[in-house]
Coordinates of C-alpha atoms and ligand atoms in Angstrom, one line a residue:
M397 CA -44.7 79.9 163.2
T398 CA -41.9 77.7 164.7
V399 CA -39.4 78.0 161.8
P400 CA -37.2 81.1 162.2
T401 CA -37.1 83.4 159.2
L402 CA -33.6 84.5 159.9
D403 CA -30.9 84.3 162.6
F404 CA -27.2 84.7 163.0
R405 CA -25.1 81.8 164.2
D406 CA -21.5 80.6 163.9
G407 CA -20.5 83.6 161.9
S408 CA -23.2 83.3 159.2
I409 CA -26.7 84.6 158.5
R410 CA -29.0 81.7 158.4
L411 CA -32.1 82.3 156.2
L412 CA -35.1 80.2 155.4
D413 CA -35.1 80.2 151.6
Q414 CA -38.6 81.5 150.8
T415 CA -38.3 80.9 147.1
K416 CA -38.4 77.1 147.9
L417 CA -41.6 77.3 150.0
P418 CA -44.0 75.6 150.3
L419 CA -42.5 72.6 148.6
E420 CA -39.2 72.5 150.5
T421 CA -38.0 73.9 153.8
V422 CA -34.4 74.8 153.0
F423 CA -32.1 77.0 155.0
I424 CA -29.2 78.9 153.4
E425 CA -26.1 80.2 155.2
C426 CA -24.7 83.6 154.0
R427 CA -21.1 84.0 154.9
D428 CA -20.3 87.1 152.8
I429 CA -22.0 90.3 151.6
P430 CA -22.6 89.2 148.0
S431 CA -24.6 86.2 149.2
V432 CA -26.6 88.4 151.6
A433 CA -27.3 90.9 148.8
E434 CA -28.3 88.1 146.4
A435 CA -30.6 86.6 149.0
I436 CA -32.5 89.9 149.3
T437 CA -32.6 90.7 145.6
S438 CA -33.8 87.2 144.7
L439 CA -36.5 87.2 147.5
R440 CA -35.0 84.3 149.4
V441 CA -35.7 86.6 152.3
R442 CA -38.4 89.2 151.7
G443 CA -41.0 91.4 153.4
A444 CA -40.1 94.8 154.6
P445 CA -39.0 94.1 158.2
A446 CA -37.2 90.9 157.3
I447 CA -35.2 92.7 154.6
G448 CA -34.1 95.4 157.1
L449 CA -33.1 92.8 159.7
T450 CA -31.1 90.8 157.2
A451 CA -29.3 93.9 156.0
A452 CA -28.5 94.8 159.7
F453 CA -27.0 91.4 160.2
G454 CA -25.2 91.8 156.9
V455 CA -23.4 94.9 158.2
A456 CA -22.5 93.0 161.4
L457 CA -21.2 90.1 159.3
A458 CA -19.1 92.5 157.1
A459 CA -17.6 94.1 160.3
R460 CA -16.6 90.7 161.6
L461 CA -15.0 89.6 158.4
L462 CA -13.1 92.9 158.1
A463 CA -12.1 92.8 161.8
D464 CA -10.3 89.4 161.0
Q465 CA -8.2 91.2 158.4
H466 CA -6.5 93.5 161.0
L467 CA -6.9 96.6 158.8
A468 CA -6.2 100.2 159.7
E469 CA -9.2 101.9 161.3
T470 CA -10.1 104.0 158.2
E471 CA -9.9 100.9 156.0
F472 CA -12.1 99.0 158.4
R473 CA -14.7 101.7 158.6
S474 CA -14.8 102.3 154.8
G475 CA -15.1 98.5 154.3
V476 CA -18.2 98.4 156.6
S477 CA -19.7 101.4 154.8
A478 CA -19.1 99.8 151.4
A479 CA -20.9 96.7 152.6
A480 CA -23.8 98.8 153.8
A481 CA -23.9 100.6 150.4
Q482 CA -24.0 97.2 148.6
L483 CA -27.0 96.1 150.8
A484 CA -28.8 99.4 150.3
A485 CA -28.7 98.8 146.5
T486 CA -30.7 95.6 146.7
R487 CA -34.3 96.7 146.8
P488 CA -35.5 100.3 146.7
T489 CA -39.1 100.4 148.1
A490 CA -39.2 98.9 151.6
V491 CA -37.9 101.7 153.8
N492 CA -37.1 99.3 156.6
L493 CA -33.9 98.4 154.7
F494 CA -32.7 102.0 154.9
W495 CA -34.0 102.5 158.4
A496 CA -32.0 99.4 159.6
L497 CA -28.8 100.5 157.8
E498 CA -29.1 103.9 159.3
R499 CA -29.3 102.4 162.8
M500 CA -26.2 100.4 162.1
R501 CA -24.4 103.5 160.7
A502 CA -25.2 105.3 164.0
V503 CA -23.6 102.5 166.0
L504 CA -20.5 102.7 163.8
D505 CA -20.3 106.4 164.1
A506 CA -20.7 106.3 167.9
S507 CA -17.9 103.8 168.4
G508 CA -14.8 106.1 168.1
G509 CA -12.0 104.7 170.3
A510 CA -13.2 101.1 170.0
D511 CA -11.1 98.6 168.1
S512 CA -12.5 96.8 165.1
K513 CA -13.4 93.6 167.0
Q514 CA -15.3 95.7 169.6
I515 CA -17.1 97.6 166.9
A516 CA -18.1 94.3 165.2
E517 CA -19.5 93.0 168.5
R518 CA -21.5 96.2 169.0
L519 CA -22.9 96.0 165.5
L520 CA -24.0 92.4 166.0
L521 CA -25.5 93.4 169.3
E522 CA -27.5 96.2 167.6
A523 CA -28.8 93.8 164.9
T524 CA -29.8 91.3 167.5
R525 CA -31.6 94.0 169.5
M526 CA -33.5 95.0 166.3
L527 CA -34.6 91.4 165.8
K528 CA -36.0 91.3 169.4
E529 CA -37.6 94.7 169.0
D530 CA -39.3 93.5 165.8
E531 CA -41.0 90.6 167.5
R532 CA -42.1 92.9 170.4
C533 CA -43.5 95.4 167.9
N534 CA -45.4 92.7 166.0
R535 CA -46.9 91.4 169.1
A536 CA -47.9 94.9 170.1
M537 CA -49.5 95.5 166.7
G538 CA -51.3 92.2 167.2
R539 CA -52.8 93.4 170.4
H540 CA -53.9 96.7 169.0
G541 CA -55.1 95.4 165.7
A542 CA -57.1 92.4 167.0
E543 CA -59.7 94.9 168.3
L544 CA -60.5 95.8 164.7
I545 CA -61.4 92.3 163.8
P546 CA -65.0 91.2 164.8
D547 CA -65.8 87.7 165.8
G548 CA -66.7 85.7 162.7
A549 CA -64.9 88.1 160.3
N550 CA -63.9 87.2 156.8
I551 CA -60.6 89.0 156.1
L552 CA -59.0 89.5 152.8
T553 CA -55.2 89.7 152.8
H554 CA -52.7 90.3 149.9
C555 CA -49.1 89.1 149.6
N556 CA -47.4 87.8 152.8
A557 CA -47.2 89.9 156.0
G558 CA -46.6 87.0 158.3
A559 CA -43.7 85.7 160.4
L560 CA -41.8 85.0 157.1
A561 CA -41.9 88.7 156.2
T562 CA -40.5 89.8 159.6
G563 CA -38.3 88.5 162.4
A564 CA -41.2 86.7 164.0
Y565 CA -45.0 86.8 164.4
G566 CA -45.8 89.0 161.4
T567 CA -47.6 92.3 160.9
A568 CA -51.0 91.9 159.2
L569 CA -50.9 88.1 159.8
G570 CA -49.8 88.8 163.3
V571 CA -53.0 90.8 163.9
I572 CA -55.0 87.9 162.5
Q573 CA -53.0 85.5 164.6
A574 CA -53.7 87.6 167.7
A575 CA -57.4 87.7 167.0
H576 CA -57.3 83.9 166.5
E577 CA -55.4 83.5 169.8
A578 CA -58.1 85.6 171.5
G579 CA -60.6 83.0 170.5
K580 CA -62.3 84.9 167.6
R581 CA -63.7 82.7 164.8
L582 CA -62.0 83.9 161.5
H583 CA -61.7 83.0 157.9
V584 CA -59.0 84.5 155.7
W585 CA -59.3 85.0 151.9
V586 CA -55.8 84.7 150.6
D587 CA -55.0 86.6 147.3
E588 CA -52.5 84.4 145.5
T589 CA -50.4 87.6 144.7
R590 CA -49.1 87.5 141.1
P591 CA -46.5 87.4 139.8
L592 CA -44.4 85.6 142.6
L593 CA -47.3 84.1 144.5
Q594 CA -46.4 85.2 148.0
G595 CA -50.0 84.7 149.0
A596 CA -50.4 81.1 147.6
R597 CA -46.9 79.9 148.5
L598 CA -46.3 81.7 151.9
T599 CA -49.5 83.1 153.4
A600 CA -51.5 79.9 152.8
W601 CA -48.5 77.9 154.3
E602 CA -48.4 80.1 157.4
L603 CA -52.1 80.0 158.0
R604 CA -52.2 76.3 157.6
E605 CA -49.3 76.0 160.2
A606 CA -51.3 78.3 162.5
G607 CA -54.6 76.4 162.0
I608 CA -56.5 79.4 160.8
P609 CA -59.2 78.7 158.3
H610 CA -58.5 80.2 154.9
T611 CA -59.3 80.0 151.2
L612 CA -56.9 80.8 148.4
I613 CA -58.2 82.9 145.5
T614 CA -56.6 84.4 142.4
D615 CA -56.1 88.2 142.7
N616 CA -59.0 88.9 140.3
M617 CA -61.6 87.2 142.4
A618 CA -61.6 89.6 145.4
G619 CA -64.3 91.9 143.9
H620 CA -66.5 88.9 143.2
F621 CA -66.4 87.8 146.9
M622 CA -66.9 91.4 148.1
Q623 CA -69.9 91.8 145.9
R624 CA -71.4 88.7 147.4
G625 CA -70.9 89.9 151.0
Q626 CA -68.3 87.3 151.8
I627 CA -65.5 89.7 152.8
D628 CA -65.8 92.0 155.8
L629 CA -62.5 93.8 155.8
A630 CA -59.1 93.9 154.0
M631 CA -55.8 93.9 156.1
V632 CA -52.3 94.1 154.6
G633 CA -48.7 94.9 155.5
A634 CA -46.8 97.8 154.0
D635 CA -43.3 98.5 152.6
R636 CA -43.3 102.3 153.1
I637 CA -45.9 104.6 154.6
V638 CA -45.2 108.2 154.0
A639 CA -46.1 111.5 155.9
N640 CA -49.6 111.8 154.6
G641 CA -50.5 108.2 155.2
D642 CA -50.2 107.0 151.6
G643 CA -48.6 103.5 151.6
A644 CA -46.7 101.3 149.2
N645 CA -47.3 97.6 149.4
K646 CA -47.2 94.6 147.0
I647 CA -48.5 95.3 143.6
G648 CA -52.3 94.7 143.6
T649 CA -52.8 96.3 147.0
Y650 CA -54.2 99.5 145.5
S651 CA -56.8 97.4 143.6
V652 CA -57.8 95.8 146.8
A653 CA -58.2 99.2 148.5
V654 CA -60.3 100.5 145.6
L655 CA -62.5 97.4 145.7
A656 CA -62.9 97.7 149.5
R657 CA -64.0 101.3 149.2
A658 CA -66.5 100.5 146.4
H659 CA -68.0 97.9 148.8
A660 CA -67.9 100.2 151.9
L661 CA -65.4 97.8 153.6
P662 CA -62.6 98.8 155.9
F663 CA -59.1 98.7 154.6
Y664 CA -56.2 98.5 157.1
F665 CA -52.5 98.8 156.9
V666 CA -50.5 97.0 159.6
A667 CA -46.9 98.3 159.8
P668 CA -44.3 99.1 162.5
T669 CA -43.1 102.7 162.7
S670 CA -39.9 101.5 161.1
T671 CA -42.0 101.3 157.9
V672 CA -43.0 105.0 158.2
D673 CA -40.9 107.5 156.2
L674 CA -41.8 111.1 157.2
S675 CA -39.1 112.4 154.8
I676 CA -41.5 111.8 151.9
A677 CA -44.6 114.0 151.7
D678 CA -46.9 111.8 149.6
G679 CA -47.0 108.5 147.8
H680 CA -46.0 109.8 144.4
H681 CA -42.4 110.1 145.5
I682 CA -42.1 106.5 146.8
P683 CA -39.5 104.7 144.7
I684 CA -41.1 101.7 143.1
E685 CA -39.0 98.6 142.3
E686 CA -39.3 97.4 138.8
R687 CA -38.4 93.7 138.6
K688 CA -37.3 91.5 135.7
P689 CA -39.8 90.7 132.9
D690 CA -39.3 87.0 133.1
E691 CA -41.2 87.0 136.5
V692 CA -44.3 87.9 134.4
T693 CA -43.6 85.9 131.1
S694 CA -42.8 82.7 132.9
F695 CA -43.3 80.8 136.1
R696 CA -40.6 78.6 137.6
G697 CA -38.8 78.4 134.3
V698 CA -41.9 77.6 132.2
R699 CA -42.7 80.3 129.7
T700 CA -46.4 81.5 129.7
A701 CA -46.2 84.4 127.2
P702 CA -45.0 84.6 123.6
E703 CA -41.3 85.4 123.1
G704 CA -40.7 89.2 122.9
T705 CA -43.9 90.2 124.7
A706 CA -43.5 93.7 126.2
V707 CA -43.7 93.5 130.0
A708 CA -44.2 95.9 132.9
N709 CA -43.3 94.5 136.3
P710 CA -43.6 97.0 139.2
A711 CA -43.3 95.1 142.4
F712 CA -45.3 97.5 144.5
D713 CA -48.1 100.1 144.1
V714 CA -49.3 103.0 146.3
T715 CA -52.6 103.1 148.1
P716 CA -53.6 106.7 148.8
S717 CA -54.5 107.4 152.4
R718 CA -58.1 108.5 151.4
L719 CA -58.7 104.7 150.9
V720 CA -57.2 103.7 154.2
T721 CA -59.4 103.3 157.2
A722 CA -56.6 103.0 159.8
I723 CA -52.9 102.1 160.2
V724 CA -52.0 99.7 163.0
T725 CA -48.6 100.4 164.4
E726 CA -46.9 99.1 167.6
R727 CA -47.7 102.5 169.2
G728 CA -51.5 102.1 168.6
I729 CA -54.0 102.6 165.8
V730 CA -53.6 105.7 163.7
R731 CA -56.6 107.2 161.9
A732 CA -57.1 110.3 159.7
P733 CA -55.7 112.9 159.8
F734 CA -52.8 110.5 159.3
A735 CA -50.1 113.2 159.1
E736 CA -50.6 114.1 162.8
G737 CA -51.2 110.6 164.0
L738 CA -48.0 109.3 162.3
R739 CA -45.9 112.1 163.6
A740 CA -47.1 111.3 167.1
A741 CA -46.5 107.6 166.7
L742 CA -42.9 108.2 165.5
G743 CA -42.2 110.4 168.5
N744 CA -42.3 107.2 170.6
R745 CA -40.4 104.7 168.5
E746 CA -39.6 101.4 170.2
E747 CA -35.8 101.9 170.0
T748 CA -36.0 105.0 172.0
V749 CA -37.4 103.2 175.0
V750 CA -35.8 99.7 174.8
S751 CA -32.8 98.8 176.9
T752 CA -30.6 95.7 176.4
Ligands
MRU271 O1 -41.7 91.6 147.3 P1 -41.9 91.2 148.7 O2 -42.4 89.8 148.9 O3 -40.8 91.6 149.6 O4 -43.2 92.2 149.2 C1 -43.6 92.1 150.5 C2 -44.8 92.9 150.8 O5 -45.3 93.6 149.9 C3 -45.4 92.8 152.2 O6 -46.8 93.0 152.1 C4 -44.7 94.0 153.0 O7 -43.3 93.9 152.9 C5 -45.2 93.9 154.4 S1 -44.5 92.5 155.2 C6 -44.7 92.7 156.9

């Protein structure tokens, strides 16, 4: 995709406003922390890696703004930490957010003796490095994962795990893109992804831009097409994969995995190691974001359910690792037993080997 999801220029974070797609291509400029936090909370920028990167640039932005105020060192540092805390409170499920903030905190902690302008520069450098790493990771996942896609495959995907959800190239859609670039003939079934239609609005848009054949379906059609032998595999991104290989992704992913198993089809997660959280033993402990009821009772301001209807709106669900065929990471393809494979993959994270 040629349109950048996010970048930092002229002292502001420039984001493609994904709530406006596919009807309008609008960019917003965030010049303070409340506007960055609002952009994440309202899904102007969304997708686990993109959320983490935006938060990293948010911390860099906060440091710049505070550096201009010529504060005492302790006030400067506590201001940066407060901004990070505000960003951490935006969305609870995607661990990339906390991973990115932790990397920024490590830079802050390691910069004793530097003045606030120097620290702000180092933080911006770190966020920029993470953005570049993200694209490298995604391209590496593309190379590894493309091997899993046979020529002529019909692939089901859910939500959006493309360039829009990352710094560039995408995770699950990056693998599909890599297989397409390798000359394989593909067709993608795109789940529309209720309630916010990331599949219909974003994935269909990205696949059209990439020239990859695809068909949009509502979420409840996947079983029908599997039963008819028209889907060969399911491939999705993830927001948090924990130590035993259980993974949280957009609500509805679990149903896709159950259907895939019932039809003896492979189900793949594609996620960088920054999405892996070994501090959590299994999926029961992943925090699941509950979003506002009006996302379910109405669409774009038009009410679709009676006033006062009780609503549940979990934004993610957990797919147990027993339903997962393999996890594609930038370090290679991890298969069961996932606990060992994930530990080995995390031993070699990209940031430990990258130089600027
Ligand atoms: O609520 P969203 O749109 O941020 O949810 C995004 C997803 O669930 C994606 O599948 C996931 O973040 C992986 S993106 C590479």
